[in-house]
């Protein structure tokens, strides 16, 4: 369980609060609008109405006591940038800020953000890959070079063992788990046989995954 300060309770901030609540974290939610604060109260530990660009108000929250500070403000980049900078100056150990444009990412990182989330761009990329490929079911970017994909078993692999395919040696790609209809198997071995009902979780360099699995 972590202590989290969430600033900005628009749609993204509200969804974030809901997910943090499901994960049983302690959340202090802040927004300048009373209606948003009242709406979020049932699902957070505490909430306050206030202008987070005001240094005195922000200081009163005890910033250094939070494990994580999330700046989820949309449509007001100047305020987001000011709050991000103030949080870091006040000793926030980890600041994650929301961006809506590529240029904003650079400014936020230069002005105190440890990480930046860009939900519209990230979801658009995920959806483009997911829904234009019949054999791709999910994926996660691990960094700029590596990714994990959930993919269908290629037809020419059905009935073969993982050892026979030897995808690690041939393509520098690792099969880390197999998904079935009702469970996931992470205890795979070179003797594990692939079937048409399986989905594979594969990890490797994005360029290799893209080339082999026609992403």
PDB file of C-alpha atoms in Angstrom:
ATOM      1  CA  UNK A   1       0.000   0.000   0.000  1.00  0.00           C
ATOM      2  CA  UNK A   2       1.278   3.448  -0.951  1.00  0.00           C
ATOM      3  CA  UNK A   3       0.362   6.973   0.024  1.00  0.00           C
ATOM      4  CA  UNK A   4      -0.549   8.856  -3.151  1.00  0.00           C
ATOM      5  CA  UNK A   5      -1.368  12.488  -3.920  1.00  0.00           C
ATOM      6  CA  UNK A   6      -3.605  12.798  -6.969  1.00  0.00           C
ATOM      7  CA  UNK A   7      -3.998  16.313  -8.392  1.00  0.00           C
ATOM      8  CA  UNK A   8      -6.645  16.874 -11.061  1.00  0.00           C
ATOM      9  CA  UNK A   9      -9.967  15.036 -11.025  1.00  0.00           C
ATOM     10  CA  UNK A  10     -11.125  15.213 -14.623  1.00  0.00           C
ATOM     11  CA  UNK A  11     -11.935  12.016 -16.501  1.00  0.00           C
ATOM     12  CA  UNK A  12      -8.372  10.680 -16.391  1.00  0.00           C
ATOM     13  CA  UNK A  13      -7.917  11.621 -12.734  1.00  0.00           C
ATOM     14  CA  UNK A  14     -11.248  10.065 -11.793  1.00  0.00           C
ATOM     15  CA  UNK A  15     -10.398   6.786 -13.537  1.00  0.00           C
ATOM     16  CA  UNK A  16      -6.995   6.843 -11.855  1.00  0.00           C
ATOM     17  CA  UNK A  17      -8.635   7.298  -8.441  1.00  0.00           C
ATOM     18  CA  UNK A  18     -10.939   4.346  -9.104  1.00  0.00           C
ATOM     19  CA  UNK A  19      -8.034   2.068 -10.022  1.00  0.00           C
ATOM     20  CA  UNK A  20      -5.927   3.169  -7.049  1.00  0.00           C
ATOM     21  CA  UNK A  21      -8.896   2.486  -4.779  1.00  0.00           C
ATOM     22  CA  UNK A  22      -9.231  -1.034  -6.202  1.00  0.00           C
ATOM     23  CA  UNK A  23      -5.552  -1.564  -5.423  1.00  0.00           C
ATOM     24  CA  UNK A  24      -6.146  -0.440  -1.808  1.00  0.00           C
ATOM     25  CA  UNK A  25      -3.782   2.540  -1.887  1.00  0.00           C
ATOM     26  CA  UNK A  26      -4.273   5.568   0.356  1.00  0.00           C
ATOM     27  CA  UNK A  27      -5.210   8.473  -1.912  1.00  0.00           C
ATOM     28  CA  UNK A  28      -5.396  12.181  -1.194  1.00  0.00           C
ATOM     29  CA  UNK A  29      -7.300  13.747  -4.114  1.00  0.00           C
ATOM     30  CA  UNK A  30      -7.128  17.464  -4.951  1.00  0.00           C
ATOM     31  CA  UNK A  31      -8.997  19.633  -7.425  1.00  0.00           C
ATOM     32  CA  UNK A  32      -9.960  23.278  -7.655  1.00  0.00           C
ATOM     33  CA  UNK A  33     -13.582  22.346  -8.417  1.00  0.00           C
ATOM     34  CA  UNK A  34     -15.845  21.476  -5.495  1.00  0.00           C
ATOM     35  CA  UNK A  35     -18.148  19.245  -7.553  1.00  0.00           C
ATOM     36  CA  UNK A  36     -15.271  17.021  -8.626  1.00  0.00           C
ATOM     37  CA  UNK A  37     -13.968  16.718  -5.073  1.00  0.00           C
ATOM     38  CA  UNK A  38     -17.418  15.821  -3.725  1.00  0.00           C
ATOM     39  CA  UNK A  39     -17.844  13.245  -6.473  1.00  0.00           C
ATOM     40  CA  UNK A  40     -14.552  11.507  -5.684  1.00  0.00           C
ATOM     41  CA  UNK A  41     -14.865  11.457  -1.867  1.00  0.00           C
ATOM     42  CA  UNK A  42     -16.512   7.993  -1.616  1.00  0.00           C
ATOM     43  CA  UNK A  43     -13.589   6.246  -3.314  1.00  0.00           C
ATOM     44  CA  UNK A  44     -10.514   7.994  -1.856  1.00  0.00           C
ATOM     45  CA  UNK A  45      -9.002   8.269   1.609  1.00  0.00           C
ATOM     46  CA  UNK A  46      -9.294  12.042   1.682  1.00  0.00           C
ATOM     47  CA  UNK A  47      -9.930  14.931  -0.693  1.00  0.00           C
ATOM     48  CA  UNK A  48      -9.448  18.692  -0.641  1.00  0.00           C
ATOM     49  CA  UNK A  49     -10.647  21.627  -2.706  1.00  0.00           C
ATOM     50  CA  UNK A  50      -7.736  23.876  -3.581  1.00  0.00           C
ATOM     51  CA  UNK A  51      -5.507  25.494  -6.158  1.00  0.00           C
ATOM     52  CA  UNK A  52      -2.417  23.301  -6.418  1.00  0.00           C
ATOM     53  CA  UNK A  53      -0.497  26.081  -8.186  1.00  0.00           C
ATOM     54  CA  UNK A  54      -0.568  27.912  -4.842  1.00  0.00           C
ATOM     55  CA  UNK A  55       2.664  27.002  -3.099  1.00  0.00           C
ATOM     56  CA  UNK A  56       1.270  27.528   0.399  1.00  0.00           C
ATOM     57  CA  UNK A  57      -1.705  25.258  -0.247  1.00  0.00           C
ATOM     58  CA  UNK A  58       0.530  22.601  -1.742  1.00  0.00           C
ATOM     59  CA  UNK A  59       2.972  22.822   1.169  1.00  0.00           C
ATOM     60  CA  UNK A  60       0.108  22.320   3.642  1.00  0.00           C
ATOM     61  CA  UNK A  61      -0.482  18.852   2.183  1.00  0.00           C
ATOM     62  CA  UNK A  62       2.916  17.588   3.379  1.00  0.00           C
ATOM     63  CA  UNK A  63       4.314  16.649  -0.003  1.00  0.00           C
ATOM     64  CA  UNK A  64       7.364  14.734   1.226  1.00  0.00           C
ATOM     65  CA  UNK A  65       5.065  12.301   3.086  1.00  0.00           C
ATOM     66  CA  UNK A  66       3.597  10.894  -0.131  1.00  0.00           C
ATOM     67  CA  UNK A  67       5.221   7.960  -1.907  1.00  0.00           C
ATOM     68  CA  UNK A  68       3.871   9.137  -5.258  1.00  0.00           C
ATOM     69  CA  UNK A  69       2.430  12.378  -6.627  1.00  0.00           C
ATOM     70  CA  UNK A  70       0.334  12.236  -9.800  1.00  0.00           C
ATOM     71  CA  UNK A  71      -0.448  15.403 -11.752  1.00  0.00           C
ATOM     72  CA  UNK A  72      -3.472  14.392 -13.827  1.00  0.00           C
ATOM     73  CA  UNK A  73      -4.539  17.835 -15.041  1.00  0.00           C
ATOM     74  CA  UNK A  74      -5.830  18.167 -18.598  1.00  0.00           C
ATOM     75  CA  UNK A  75      -6.333  21.251 -20.789  1.00  0.00           C
ATOM     76  CA  UNK A  76      -4.180  23.514 -18.589  1.00  0.00           C
ATOM     77  CA  UNK A  77      -0.553  22.735 -19.314  1.00  0.00           C
ATOM     78  CA  UNK A  78       0.778  25.852 -17.581  1.00  0.00           C
ATOM     79  CA  UNK A  79      -0.781  24.767 -14.296  1.00  0.00           C
ATOM     80  CA  UNK A  80       0.431  21.198 -14.774  1.00  0.00           C
ATOM     81  CA  UNK A  81       3.974  22.424 -15.363  1.00  0.00           C
ATOM     82  CA  UNK A  82       3.924  24.747 -12.330  1.00  0.00           C
ATOM     83  CA  UNK A  83       2.555  22.045 -10.036  1.00  0.00           C
ATOM     84  CA  UNK A  84       5.070  19.492 -11.282  1.00  0.00           C
ATOM     85  CA  UNK A  85       7.930  21.870 -10.565  1.00  0.00           C
ATOM     86  CA  UNK A  86       6.580  22.811  -7.112  1.00  0.00           C
ATOM     87  CA  UNK A  87       6.117  19.182  -6.111  1.00  0.00           C
ATOM     88  CA  UNK A  88       9.728  18.376  -6.874  1.00  0.00           C
ATOM     89  CA  UNK A  89      10.972  21.489  -5.072  1.00  0.00           C
ATOM     90  CA  UNK A  90       8.994  20.442  -1.994  1.00  0.00           C
ATOM     91  CA  UNK A  91      10.630  17.035  -1.843  1.00  0.00           C
ATOM     92  CA  UNK A  92       8.206  14.740  -3.654  1.00  0.00           C
ATOM     93  CA  UNK A  93      10.109  11.457  -4.128  1.00  0.00           C
ATOM     94  CA  UNK A  94       8.275  10.464  -7.321  1.00  0.00           C
ATOM     95  CA  UNK A  95       6.268  12.764  -9.609  1.00  0.00           C
ATOM     96  CA  UNK A  96       4.248  11.403 -12.531  1.00  0.00           C
ATOM     97  CA  UNK A  97       2.620  13.998 -14.783  1.00  0.00           C
ATOM     98  CA  UNK A  98       0.141  13.776 -17.617  1.00  0.00           C
ATOM     99  CA  UNK A  99       0.941  15.108 -21.091  1.00  0.00           C
ATOM    100  CA  UNK A 100      -1.341  15.729 -24.057  1.00  0.00           C
ATOM    101  CA  UNK A 101       1.296  16.632 -26.672  1.00  0.00           C
ATOM    102  CA  UNK A 102       4.805  15.453 -27.522  1.00  0.00           C
ATOM    103  CA  UNK A 103       6.327  18.840 -26.661  1.00  0.00           C
ATOM    104  CA  UNK A 104       4.744  18.753 -23.212  1.00  0.00           C
ATOM    105  CA  UNK A 105       6.578  15.534 -22.395  1.00  0.00           C
ATOM    106  CA  UNK A 106       9.961  17.246 -22.801  1.00  0.00           C
ATOM    107  CA  UNK A 107       8.987  20.269 -20.705  1.00  0.00           C
ATOM    108  CA  UNK A 108       7.551  18.163 -17.897  1.00  0.00           C
ATOM    109  CA  UNK A 109      10.657  15.989 -17.688  1.00  0.00           C
ATOM    110  CA  UNK A 110      12.876  19.079 -17.611  1.00  0.00           C
ATOM    111  CA  UNK A 111      10.819  20.671 -14.858  1.00  0.00           C
ATOM    112  CA  UNK A 112      10.601  17.944 -12.255  1.00  0.00           C
ATOM    113  CA  UNK A 113       8.564  15.037 -13.586  1.00  0.00           C
ATOM    114  CA  UNK A 114      10.210  11.673 -12.997  1.00  0.00           C
ATOM    115  CA  UNK A 115       7.811   9.993 -15.408  1.00  0.00           C
ATOM    116  CA  UNK A 116       5.249  11.238 -17.925  1.00  0.00           C
ATOM    117  CA  UNK A 117       2.074   9.480 -19.008  1.00  0.00           C
ATOM    118  CA  UNK A 118       0.565  10.325 -22.370  1.00  0.00           C
ATOM    119  CA  UNK A 119      -2.707   8.356 -22.260  1.00  0.00           C
ATOM    120  CA  UNK A 120      -4.215   9.388 -25.593  1.00  0.00           C
ATOM    121  CA  UNK A 121      -1.075   8.547 -27.563  1.00  0.00           C
ATOM    122  CA  UNK A 122      -0.368   5.358 -25.620  1.00  0.00           C
ATOM    123  CA  UNK A 123      -3.909   4.017 -26.010  1.00  0.00           C
ATOM    124  CA  UNK A 124      -4.010   4.988 -29.688  1.00  0.00           C
ATOM    125  CA  UNK A 125      -0.805   3.055 -30.370  1.00  0.00           C
ATOM    126  CA  UNK A 126      -2.060   0.036 -28.443  1.00  0.00           C
ATOM    127  CA  UNK A 127      -5.404   0.065 -30.266  1.00  0.00           C
ATOM    128  CA  UNK A 128      -3.799   0.486 -33.690  1.00  0.00           C
ATOM    129  CA  UNK A 129      -1.607  -2.584 -33.159  1.00  0.00           C
ATOM    130  CA  UNK A 130      -4.276  -4.646 -31.407  1.00  0.00           C
ATOM    131  CA  UNK A 131      -7.145  -4.126 -33.831  1.00  0.00           C
ATOM    132  CA  UNK A 132      -5.309  -4.210 -37.143  1.00  0.00           C
ATOM    133  CA  UNK A 133      -3.768  -7.634 -36.458  1.00  0.00           C
ATOM    134  CA  UNK A 134      -5.889 -10.761 -36.138  1.00  0.00           C
ATOM    135  CA  UNK A 135      -3.106 -12.603 -34.323  1.00  0.00           C
ATOM    136  CA  UNK A 136      -2.118  -9.890 -31.790  1.00  0.00           C
ATOM    137  CA  UNK A 137      -4.227  -9.825 -28.612  1.00  0.00           C
ATOM    138  CA  UNK A 138      -2.283  -7.508 -26.306  1.00  0.00           C
ATOM    139  CA  UNK A 139       1.091  -5.892 -25.845  1.00  0.00           C
ATOM    140  CA  UNK A 140       3.165  -3.923 -23.352  1.00  0.00           C
ATOM    141  CA  UNK A 141       6.149  -1.721 -24.150  1.00  0.00           C
ATOM    142  CA  UNK A 142       8.898  -2.482 -21.651  1.00  0.00           C
ATOM    143  CA  UNK A 143      11.127   0.366 -22.850  1.00  0.00           C
ATOM    144  CA  UNK A 144      12.064   2.048 -26.133  1.00  0.00           C
ATOM    145  CA  UNK A 145      13.509  -1.181 -27.532  1.00  0.00           C
ATOM    146  CA  UNK A 146      11.765  -4.126 -25.850  1.00  0.00           C
ATOM    147  CA  UNK A 147       8.152  -5.260 -25.661  1.00  0.00           C
ATOM    148  CA  UNK A 148       5.930  -8.153 -24.613  1.00  0.00           C
ATOM    149  CA  UNK A 149       3.213  -9.395 -26.976  1.00  0.00           C
ATOM    150  CA  UNK A 150       0.357 -11.825 -26.573  1.00  0.00           C
ATOM    151  CA  UNK A 151       0.145 -13.576 -29.925  1.00  0.00           C
ATOM    152  CA  UNK A 152      -1.528 -16.547 -31.555  1.00  0.00           C
ATOM    153  CA  UNK A 153       0.611 -19.616 -32.192  1.00  0.00           C
ATOM    154  CA  UNK A 154       1.729 -19.530 -35.844  1.00  0.00           C
ATOM    155  CA  UNK A 155       0.155 -22.353 -37.875  1.00  0.00           C
ATOM    156  CA  UNK A 156       3.521 -23.912 -38.714  1.00  0.00           C
ATOM    157  CA  UNK A 157       4.339 -24.173 -34.981  1.00  0.00           C
ATOM    158  CA  UNK A 158       1.218 -26.114 -34.000  1.00  0.00           C
ATOM    159  CA  UNK A 159       2.161 -29.581 -32.733  1.00  0.00           C
ATOM    160  CA  UNK A 160       5.820 -28.641 -32.234  1.00  0.00           C
ATOM    161  CA  UNK A 161       7.641 -28.266 -28.930  1.00  0.00           C
ATOM    162  CA  UNK A 162       9.212 -25.021 -27.807  1.00  0.00           C
ATOM    163  CA  UNK A 163      12.587 -26.734 -28.024  1.00  0.00           C
ATOM    164  CA  UNK A 164      12.014 -27.704 -31.653  1.00  0.00           C
ATOM    165  CA  UNK A 165      11.161 -24.141 -32.605  1.00  0.00           C
ATOM    166  CA  UNK A 166      14.215 -22.763 -30.767  1.00  0.00           C
ATOM    167  CA  UNK A 167      12.928 -19.219 -31.195  1.00  0.00           C
ATOM    168  CA  UNK A 168      15.403 -17.831 -28.646  1.00  0.00           C
ATOM    169  CA  UNK A 169      18.431 -18.926 -30.646  1.00  0.00           C
ATOM    170  CA  UNK A 170      16.982 -18.175 -34.078  1.00  0.00           C
ATOM    171  CA  UNK A 171      15.269 -14.846 -33.432  1.00  0.00           C
ATOM    172  CA  UNK A 172      16.385 -13.732 -29.934  1.00  0.00           C
ATOM    173  CA  UNK A 173      12.752 -13.920 -28.779  1.00  0.00           C
ATOM    174  CA  UNK A 174      11.647 -15.625 -25.552  1.00  0.00           C
ATOM    175  CA  UNK A 175       8.345 -17.410 -24.936  1.00  0.00           C
ATOM    176  CA  UNK A 176       7.650 -16.652 -21.266  1.00  0.00           C
ATOM    177  CA  UNK A 177       4.159 -18.158 -20.852  1.00  0.00           C
ATOM    178  CA  UNK A 178       1.280 -19.867 -22.619  1.00  0.00           C
ATOM    179  CA  UNK A 179      -2.323 -18.807 -22.193  1.00  0.00           C
ATOM    180  CA  UNK A 180      -5.213 -21.241 -22.342  1.00  0.00           C
ATOM    181  CA  UNK A 181      -8.917 -20.490 -22.235  1.00  0.00           C
ATOM    182  CA  UNK A 182      -9.121 -20.732 -18.464  1.00  0.00           C
ATOM    183  CA  UNK A 183      -5.552 -20.337 -17.168  1.00  0.00           C
ATOM    184  CA  UNK A 184      -1.982 -19.263 -17.857  1.00  0.00           C
ATOM    185  CA  UNK A 185       1.008 -21.602 -17.739  1.00  0.00           C
ATOM    186  CA  UNK A 186       4.331 -20.014 -16.784  1.00  0.00           C
ATOM    187  CA  UNK A 187       5.995 -23.368 -16.104  1.00  0.00           C
ATOM    188  CA  UNK A 188       6.855 -24.045 -19.718  1.00  0.00           C
ATOM    189  CA  UNK A 189       9.871 -26.052 -20.861  1.00  0.00           C
ATOM    190  CA  UNK A 190      11.559 -27.072 -24.131  1.00  0.00           C
ATOM    191  CA  UNK A 191       9.253 -30.129 -24.117  1.00  0.00           C
ATOM    192  CA  UNK A 192       6.046 -28.067 -23.961  1.00  0.00           C
ATOM    193  CA  UNK A 193       3.906 -28.709 -27.050  1.00  0.00           C
ATOM    194  CA  UNK A 194       2.127 -25.794 -28.728  1.00  0.00           C
ATOM    195  CA  UNK A 195      -1.490 -26.110 -29.851  1.00  0.00           C
ATOM    196  CA  UNK A 196      -3.832 -23.946 -31.899  1.00  0.00           C
ATOM    197  CA  UNK A 197      -5.730 -23.119 -28.694  1.00  0.00           C
ATOM    198  CA  UNK A 198      -2.698 -21.521 -27.076  1.00  0.00           C
ATOM    199  CA  UNK A 199      -1.761 -17.891 -27.008  1.00  0.00           C
ATOM    200  CA  UNK A 200       1.884 -17.101 -26.364  1.00  0.00           C
ATOM    201  CA  UNK A 201       3.421 -14.331 -24.284  1.00  0.00           C
ATOM    202  CA  UNK A 202       6.638 -13.465 -26.081  1.00  0.00           C
ATOM    203  CA  UNK A 203       9.343 -10.971 -25.074  1.00  0.00           C
ATOM    204  CA  UNK A 204      12.128  -9.499 -27.160  1.00  0.00           C
ATOM    205  CA  UNK A 205      13.375  -6.516 -29.064  1.00  0.00           C
ATOM    206  CA  UNK A 206      10.485  -4.756 -30.752  1.00  0.00           C
ATOM    207  CA  UNK A 207      12.213  -4.883 -34.144  1.00  0.00           C
ATOM    208  CA  UNK A 208      12.547  -8.682 -33.927  1.00  0.00           C
ATOM    209  CA  UNK A 209       8.967  -9.180 -32.748  1.00  0.00           C
ATOM    210  CA  UNK A 210       7.682  -6.882 -35.456  1.00  0.00           C
ATOM    211  CA  UNK A 211       9.613  -8.724 -38.144  1.00  0.00           C
ATOM    212  CA  UNK A 212       8.758 -12.269 -37.140  1.00  0.00           C
ATOM    213  CA  UNK A 213       5.124 -11.810 -36.083  1.00  0.00           C
ATOM    214  CA  UNK A 214       4.295  -9.350 -38.902  1.00  0.00           C
ATOM    215  CA  UNK A 215       3.260  -6.525 -36.599  1.00  0.00           C
TER     216      UNK A 215
END
